[in-house]
């Protein structure tokens, strides 16, 4: 068996940062008020049953609050929410300061101008190393048309540049 040098966290961050994603803020209504955290690791998982997945860090102080709430809303961020991505990544701060929102069907915060939102209930949690893999059941969802997504790529925020030809083909 060939031996490989161990993969380092820094290598993982640099190389896997080439995988461009959208960004979300996952929110819930808790007994102590609204809670939420910025989350890149969101993905669709299953159509039937309707499931999505995301991975909170074991160190997250917000995930235990969302888990206890049992239901939460994935807010998919539009380009204009770059500042909220930073705001909801600061542990221990008043993350909802100056943030407008309405209640989802399950009663969780839907951020004003969210590109889309997905109302979920906790389905399963699995071990994911220093993260936990959450599988959530989708109960309701909606999208805002005519808005652009916020993108995260190589550790920085980016925006989508769609070519006119491709836009036409997908219309
Ligand atoms: C662009 C970006 C993407 C992030 N993605 C994740 C993620 O997928 N999972 C996670 O646990 N934390 C992620 N974070 C970090 C959390 O937002 C942050 O650690 C968390 O909000 C800390 O606060 P808490 O202790 O209130 O949970 C991300 C932060 C940023 C800025």
XYZ file of N, CA and C and ligand atoms in Angstrom:
544
model
N 0.844 -1.189 0.000
C 0.000 0.000 0.000
C 0.887 1.250 0.000
N 0.601 2.201 -0.895
C 1.396 3.434 -0.903
C 0.948 4.322 0.251
N 1.944 5.029 0.852
C 1.559 5.924 1.944
C 1.524 7.355 1.423
N 0.537 8.071 1.843
C 0.376 9.466 1.431
C 0.617 10.367 2.632
N 1.185 11.550 2.412
C 1.272 12.487 3.537
C -0.146 12.870 3.953
N -0.356 13.124 5.241
C -1.716 13.434 5.694
C -2.235 14.724 5.053
N -3.517 14.717 4.735
C -4.173 15.916 4.195
C -4.389 16.882 5.355
N -4.021 18.145 5.168
C -4.155 19.114 6.266
C -5.438 19.937 6.114
N -5.957 20.468 7.239
C -7.138 21.336 7.161
C -6.931 22.504 6.209
N -5.706 23.044 6.186
C -5.432 24.184 5.308
C -5.546 23.785 3.827
N -5.017 22.592 3.484
C -5.167 22.071 2.107
C -6.638 21.884 1.756
N -7.383 21.293 2.691
C -8.812 21.049 2.444
C -9.523 22.364 2.165
N -9.221 23.386 3.021
C -9.892 24.681 2.861
C -9.562 25.281 1.495
N -8.286 25.213 1.105
C -7.863 25.839 -0.147
C -8.433 25.114 -1.359
N -8.276 23.791 -1.403
C -8.683 23.049 -2.599
C -10.210 22.959 -2.703
N -10.866 22.645 -1.575
C -12.328 22.504 -1.619
C -13.023 23.849 -1.779
N -12.298 24.936 -1.508
C -12.834 26.278 -1.755
C -13.077 26.548 -3.231
N -12.538 25.682 -4.106
C -12.786 25.819 -5.552
C -14.184 25.344 -5.939
N -14.875 24.734 -4.984
C -16.253 24.307 -5.244
C -17.176 25.473 -4.878
N -17.662 26.183 -5.900
C -18.515 27.355 -5.661
C -19.890 26.913 -5.174
N -20.410 27.639 -4.186
C -21.747 27.313 -3.673
C -22.554 28.603 -3.495
N -23.850 28.429 -3.283
C -24.653 29.521 -2.761
C -24.430 29.613 -1.257
N -25.123 30.532 -0.619
C -25.030 30.666 0.837
C -26.420 30.718 1.436
N -26.542 30.218 2.662
C -27.825 30.263 3.360
C -27.630 30.822 4.763
N -28.718 31.305 5.328
C -28.798 31.560 6.776
C -29.947 30.702 7.279
N -29.644 29.820 8.222
C -30.651 28.887 8.734
C -31.159 29.437 10.073
N -32.472 29.642 10.157
C -33.071 30.353 11.284
C -34.128 29.496 11.980
N -34.398 29.854 13.228
C -35.519 29.232 13.950
C -36.041 30.210 14.982
N -37.312 30.009 15.362
C -37.890 30.741 16.489
C -37.627 29.899 17.724
N -36.948 30.486 18.713
C -36.649 29.742 19.942
C -37.311 30.460 21.120
N -37.389 29.817 22.284
C -38.000 30.484 23.446
C -37.300 31.792 23.804
N -36.005 31.918 23.429
C -35.257 33.142 23.737
C -35.194 34.100 22.551
N -36.058 33.917 21.567
C -36.062 34.801 20.401
C -35.490 34.103 19.183
N -35.396 34.872 18.061
C -34.923 34.250 16.827
C -33.439 33.884 16.911
N -33.061 32.773 16.261
C -31.660 32.338 16.221
C -31.331 31.955 14.787
N -30.051 32.008 14.437
C -29.675 31.621 13.082
C -28.173 31.635 12.887
N -27.716 30.957 11.832
C -26.289 30.971 11.509
C -26.089 30.836 9.999
N -25.002 31.425 9.511
C -24.628 31.349 8.101
C -24.139 29.951 7.782
N -24.607 29.377 6.677
C -24.278 27.983 6.373
C -24.098 27.781 4.863
N -22.893 27.322 4.517
C -22.541 27.073 3.115
C -22.859 25.645 2.712
N -22.934 24.735 3.688
C -22.957 23.298 3.388
C -24.362 22.763 3.082
N -25.266 23.653 2.708
C -26.632 23.250 2.376
C -26.677 22.581 0.989
N -27.517 21.570 0.842
C -27.727 20.946 -0.477
C -29.087 20.265 -0.512
N -29.651 20.153 -1.703
C -30.853 19.341 -1.863
C -30.424 17.873 -1.762
N -31.308 17.007 -1.280
C -30.920 15.611 -1.040
C -31.866 14.633 -1.707
N -33.178 14.769 -1.493
C -34.138 13.774 -1.983
C -35.416 14.485 -2.414
N -35.984 14.018 -3.542
C -37.244 14.602 -4.017
C -38.445 13.911 -3.370
N -38.367 12.564 -3.214
C -39.488 11.826 -2.645
C -38.962 10.732 -1.723
N -38.898 10.949 -0.419
C -39.470 12.080 0.298
C -38.644 13.353 0.101
N -39.251 14.499 0.366
C -38.574 15.796 0.179
C -37.612 16.033 1.344
N -36.307 15.934 1.032
C -35.279 16.101 2.068
C -34.195 17.055 1.603
N -33.629 17.799 2.535
C -32.433 18.609 2.268
C -31.400 18.268 3.341
N -30.165 18.721 3.146
C -29.116 18.443 4.123
C -28.234 19.671 4.317
N -27.639 19.771 5.501
C -26.598 20.776 5.773
C -25.789 20.274 6.966
N -24.630 20.891 7.199
C -23.702 20.371 8.210
C -23.228 21.464 9.157
N -23.813 21.544 10.350
C -23.308 22.495 11.340
C -22.035 21.973 12.009
N -21.113 22.878 12.324
C -19.897 22.504 13.060
C -20.281 22.065 14.467
N -19.489 21.125 15.011
C -19.749 20.678 16.387
C -19.623 21.839 17.367
N -18.844 22.884 16.985
C -18.625 24.030 17.870
C -19.763 25.050 17.792
N -20.691 24.884 16.865
C -21.768 25.874 16.708
C -22.605 25.964 17.977
N -22.800 27.181 18.458
C -23.683 27.353 19.627
C -25.129 27.543 19.177
N -25.341 27.822 17.896
C -26.699 28.049 17.390
C -27.387 26.736 17.020
N -26.635 25.759 16.463
C -27.289 24.517 16.035
C -28.071 23.834 17.176
N -27.538 23.733 18.407
C -28.327 23.103 19.476
C -29.666 23.814 19.711
N -29.717 25.124 19.492
C -30.976 25.867 19.666
C -31.961 25.486 18.564
N -31.445 25.356 17.322
C -32.306 24.984 16.198
C -32.786 23.533 16.358
N -31.886 22.673 16.815
C -32.236 21.261 17.022
C -33.358 21.163 18.056
N -33.220 21.945 19.152
C -34.243 21.916 20.209
C -35.573 22.448 19.685
N -35.510 23.439 18.781
C -36.743 23.997 18.217
C -37.447 22.940 17.357
N -36.666 22.053 16.745
C -37.238 20.946 15.955
C -37.597 21.344 14.539
N -37.848 22.625 14.302
C -38.086 23.090 12.935
C -37.270 24.351 12.711
N -36.912 24.590 11.444
C -36.050 25.731 11.091
C -36.267 26.038 9.621
N -35.815 27.219 9.220
C -35.990 27.658 7.835
C -34.635 27.962 7.213
N -34.384 27.388 6.044
C -33.164 27.675 5.289
C -33.468 28.874 4.381
N -32.811 30.010 4.662
C -32.949 31.197 3.818
C -31.820 31.198 2.800
N -32.143 31.078 1.520
C -31.118 31.116 0.466
C -30.877 32.584 0.125
N -29.594 33.001 0.201
C -29.292 34.429 0.184
C -29.213 35.020 -1.219
N -29.774 36.223 -1.391
C -29.598 36.962 -2.632
C -28.281 37.738 -2.571
N -27.824 38.247 -3.708
C -26.545 38.959 -3.782
C -26.476 40.107 -2.771
N -27.619 40.774 -2.527
C -27.594 41.944 -1.629
C -27.469 41.581 -0.148
N -27.412 40.293 0.201
C -27.294 39.880 1.598
C -25.869 39.526 2.025
N -24.875 40.006 1.275
C -23.476 39.728 1.639
C -23.191 40.127 3.096
N -23.690 41.305 3.503
C -23.419 41.783 4.869
C -24.083 40.864 5.917
N -25.249 40.297 5.570
C -25.926 39.406 6.529
C -25.167 38.100 6.693
N -24.494 37.651 5.631
C -23.682 36.443 5.729
C -22.630 36.617 6.818
N -21.970 37.784 6.845
C -20.970 38.068 7.881
C -21.608 38.212 9.254
N -22.734 38.924 9.286
C -23.421 39.189 10.561
C -23.851 37.887 11.252
N -24.350 36.929 10.460
C -24.849 35.670 11.040
C -23.740 34.636 11.239
N -22.500 35.018 10.975
C -21.363 34.122 11.225
C -20.623 34.516 12.499
N -21.069 35.596 13.176
C -20.382 36.061 14.384
C -21.053 35.476 15.621
N -20.394 34.480 16.198
C -20.942 33.780 17.360
C -21.106 34.737 18.535
N -22.242 34.635 19.218
C -22.434 35.406 20.443
C -22.927 36.821 20.225
N -23.063 37.264 18.965
C -23.504 38.639 18.696
C -25.028 38.672 18.565
N -25.587 39.894 18.503
C -27.021 40.042 18.244
C -27.214 39.948 16.734
N -27.363 38.720 16.246
C -27.344 38.492 14.798
C -28.533 39.144 14.090
N -29.664 39.316 14.755
C -30.865 39.848 14.105
C -30.975 41.371 14.198
N -29.930 42.053 14.719
C -29.989 43.514 14.836
C -30.198 44.139 13.453
N -31.261 44.902 13.303
C -31.537 45.609 12.049
C -32.028 44.718 10.922
N -32.352 43.471 11.221
C -32.758 42.519 10.177
C -34.284 42.378 10.162
N -34.889 42.596 8.990
C -36.331 42.434 8.851
C -36.681 40.998 8.483
N -37.767 40.508 9.032
C -38.197 39.143 8.680
C -39.682 38.971 8.966
N -40.249 37.940 8.342
C -41.637 37.570 8.605
C -41.638 36.103 9.035
N -42.786 35.603 9.472
C -42.851 34.218 9.955
C -43.161 33.260 8.805
N -42.438 32.165 8.746
C -42.718 31.089 7.792
C -43.959 30.327 8.253
N -44.493 29.417 7.413
C -45.631 28.603 7.864
C -45.346 27.846 9.168
N -44.093 27.431 9.398
C -43.749 26.740 10.653
C -43.395 27.725 11.761
N -43.455 29.039 11.463
C -43.230 30.057 12.492
C -41.795 30.528 12.629
N -40.933 30.193 11.661
C -39.519 30.584 11.726
C -39.254 31.843 10.906
N -38.134 32.565 11.197
C -37.863 33.804 10.465
C -37.521 33.564 8.984
N -38.302 34.208 8.108
C -37.957 34.290 6.681
C -37.394 35.689 6.478
N -36.121 35.785 6.137
C -35.452 37.085 6.019
C -36.029 37.872 4.847
N -36.262 39.173 5.056
C -36.712 40.033 3.961
C -35.720 39.919 2.802
N -36.230 39.853 1.581
C -35.427 39.734 0.348
C -34.744 38.373 0.156
N -35.055 37.372 0.977
C -34.447 36.046 0.748
C -34.719 35.620 -0.697
N -33.729 35.017 -1.322
C -33.885 34.551 -2.707
C -34.886 33.388 -2.747
N -34.830 32.560 -1.719
C -35.786 31.456 -1.559
C -35.732 31.037 -0.097
N -36.773 30.358 0.351
C -36.748 29.825 1.723
C -37.341 28.427 1.718
N -36.828 27.613 2.646
C -37.222 26.208 2.732
C -37.527 25.919 4.204
N -38.792 25.672 4.501
C -39.233 25.399 5.876
C -39.063 23.902 6.151
N -38.356 23.559 7.227
C -37.972 22.152 7.447
C -38.251 21.707 8.870
N -38.363 20.392 9.018
C -38.349 19.769 10.339
C -37.177 18.797 10.389
N -36.560 18.706 11.570
C -35.412 17.803 11.729
C -35.852 16.357 11.481
N -35.090 15.639 10.637
C -35.407 14.250 10.305
C -34.385 13.304 10.939
N -33.088 13.511 10.645
C -32.016 12.664 11.171
C -30.747 13.488 11.332
N -29.865 13.028 12.227
C -28.514 13.600 12.336
C -27.511 12.460 12.281
N -26.407 12.672 11.575
C -25.364 11.649 11.429
C -24.022 12.252 11.797
N -23.081 11.374 12.185
C -21.731 11.836 12.489
C -21.043 12.325 11.223
N -20.451 13.501 11.287
C -19.705 14.037 10.147
C -18.372 14.598 10.604
N -17.635 13.836 11.425
C -16.329 14.312 11.895
C -16.495 15.510 12.819
N -15.852 16.640 12.469
C -16.013 17.816 13.339
C -17.285 18.595 13.000
N -18.102 18.058 12.112
C -19.436 18.595 11.828
C -20.473 17.502 12.085
N -21.731 17.880 12.126
C -22.813 16.899 12.180
C -23.617 17.048 10.886
N -24.002 15.908 10.299
C -24.753 15.934 9.041
C -26.235 15.916 9.385
N -26.918 16.998 9.055
C -28.349 17.107 9.343
C -29.134 16.752 8.086
N -30.125 15.878 8.240
C -31.089 15.618 7.170
C -32.428 16.166 7.660
N -33.034 17.024 6.838
C -34.261 17.710 7.254
C -35.367 17.470 6.236
N -36.598 17.329 6.743
C -37.769 17.107 5.886
C -38.369 18.451 5.508
N -38.609 18.636 4.207
C -39.140 19.914 3.705
C -40.659 19.934 3.864
N -41.164 20.977 4.537
C -42.613 21.109 4.768
C -43.255 22.195 3.908
N -42.487 23.227 3.530
C -43.004 24.313 2.680
C -41.801 25.036 2.094
N -41.984 25.683 0.945
C -40.877 26.424 0.342
C -41.392 27.377 -0.732
N -40.613 28.417 -1.013
C -40.977 29.369 -2.061
C -39.725 30.105 -2.504
N -39.775 30.677 -3.719
C -38.628 31.406 -4.262
C -39.090 32.765 -4.770
N -38.145 33.729 -4.753
C -38.398 35.062 -5.292
C -37.768 35.106 -6.682
N -38.541 35.390 -7.669
C -37.992 35.470 -9.032
C -37.298 36.821 -9.223
N -36.585 36.977 -10.331
C -35.946 38.250 -10.682
C -34.989 38.734 -9.584
N -34.245 37.805 -8.972
C -33.205 38.181 -8.015
C -31.996 37.294 -8.274
N -30.818 37.794 -7.910
C -29.582 37.056 -8.179
C -29.061 36.440 -6.883
N -28.407 35.256 -6.960
C -27.901 34.612 -5.745
C -26.564 35.188 -5.280
N -26.282 35.026 -3.984
C -24.952 35.294 -3.443
C -24.147 34.003 -3.582
N -22.917 34.122 -4.058
C -22.053 32.960 -4.302
C -20.838 33.040 -3.377
N -20.337 31.889 -2.915
C -19.093 31.843 -2.131
C -18.100 30.969 -2.884
N -16.926 31.529 -3.172
C -15.950 30.852 -4.024
C -14.539 31.231 -3.592
N -13.705 30.255 -3.300
C -12.318 30.478 -2.888
C -12.233 31.481 -1.736
N -13.130 31.329 -0.757
C -13.068 32.152 0.454
C -13.555 33.569 0.286
N -14.219 33.877 -0.835
C -14.687 35.247 -1.057
C -16.085 35.222 -1.664
N -16.783 36.345 -1.537
C -18.120 36.445 -2.119
C -18.007 36.737 -3.614
N -18.942 36.193 -4.363
C -18.941 36.404 -5.818
C -20.386 36.489 -6.285
N -20.542 36.918 -7.517
C -21.890 37.013 -8.101
C -21.950 36.225 -9.393
N -23.123 35.847 -9.791
C -23.313 35.060 -11.000
C -23.295 35.975 -12.211
N -22.579 35.554 -13.268
C -22.647 36.261 -14.548
C -23.188 35.281 -15.564
N -24.453 35.393 -15.869
C -25.055 34.468 -16.825
C -24.932 35.039 -18.228
N -24.649 34.163 -19.196
C -24.554 34.644 -20.568
C -25.966 34.782 -21.132
N -26.209 35.790 -21.987
C -27.551 35.974 -22.537
C -28.053 34.707 -23.233
N -27.150 33.991 -23.947
C -27.583 32.803 -24.691
C -28.123 31.738 -23.742
N -27.391 31.516 -22.630
C -27.812 30.490 -21.676
C -29.135 30.885 -21.017
N -29.258 32.172 -20.667
C -30.522 32.621 -20.056
C -31.694 32.307 -20.978
N -31.482 32.538 -22.294
C -32.558 32.304 -23.256
C -32.910 30.827 -23.333
N -31.871 29.964 -23.309
C -32.081 28.524 -23.432
C -32.842 27.966 -22.235
N -32.647 28.576 -21.076
C -33.277 28.056 -19.864
C -34.666 28.650 -19.622
N -34.988 29.708 -20.374
C -36.264 30.401 -20.103
C -37.451 29.515 -20.468
C -19.379 31.941 4.053
C -19.598 31.159 5.312
C -20.011 29.825 5.262
C -20.223 29.080 6.434
N -20.674 27.789 6.368
C -20.842 27.077 7.525
C -21.311 25.732 7.491
O -21.579 25.146 6.432
N -21.463 25.079 8.677
C -21.196 25.695 9.878
O -21.346 25.094 10.925
N -20.750 26.973 9.919
C -20.579 27.669 8.789
N -20.133 28.952 8.840
C -19.754 29.503 10.144
C -20.945 29.855 10.977
O -21.816 30.787 10.369
C -20.451 30.407 12.313
O -19.450 29.596 12.820
C -21.561 30.387 13.283
O -22.503 31.351 12.942
C -21.003 30.644 14.651
O -22.026 31.079 15.441
P -22.816 30.160 16.430
O -21.872 29.788 17.516
O -23.884 31.101 16.817
O -23.311 28.962 15.703
C -19.973 29.698 7.683
C -19.551 31.053 7.742
C -19.380 31.779 6.568
C -18.940 33.213 6.657
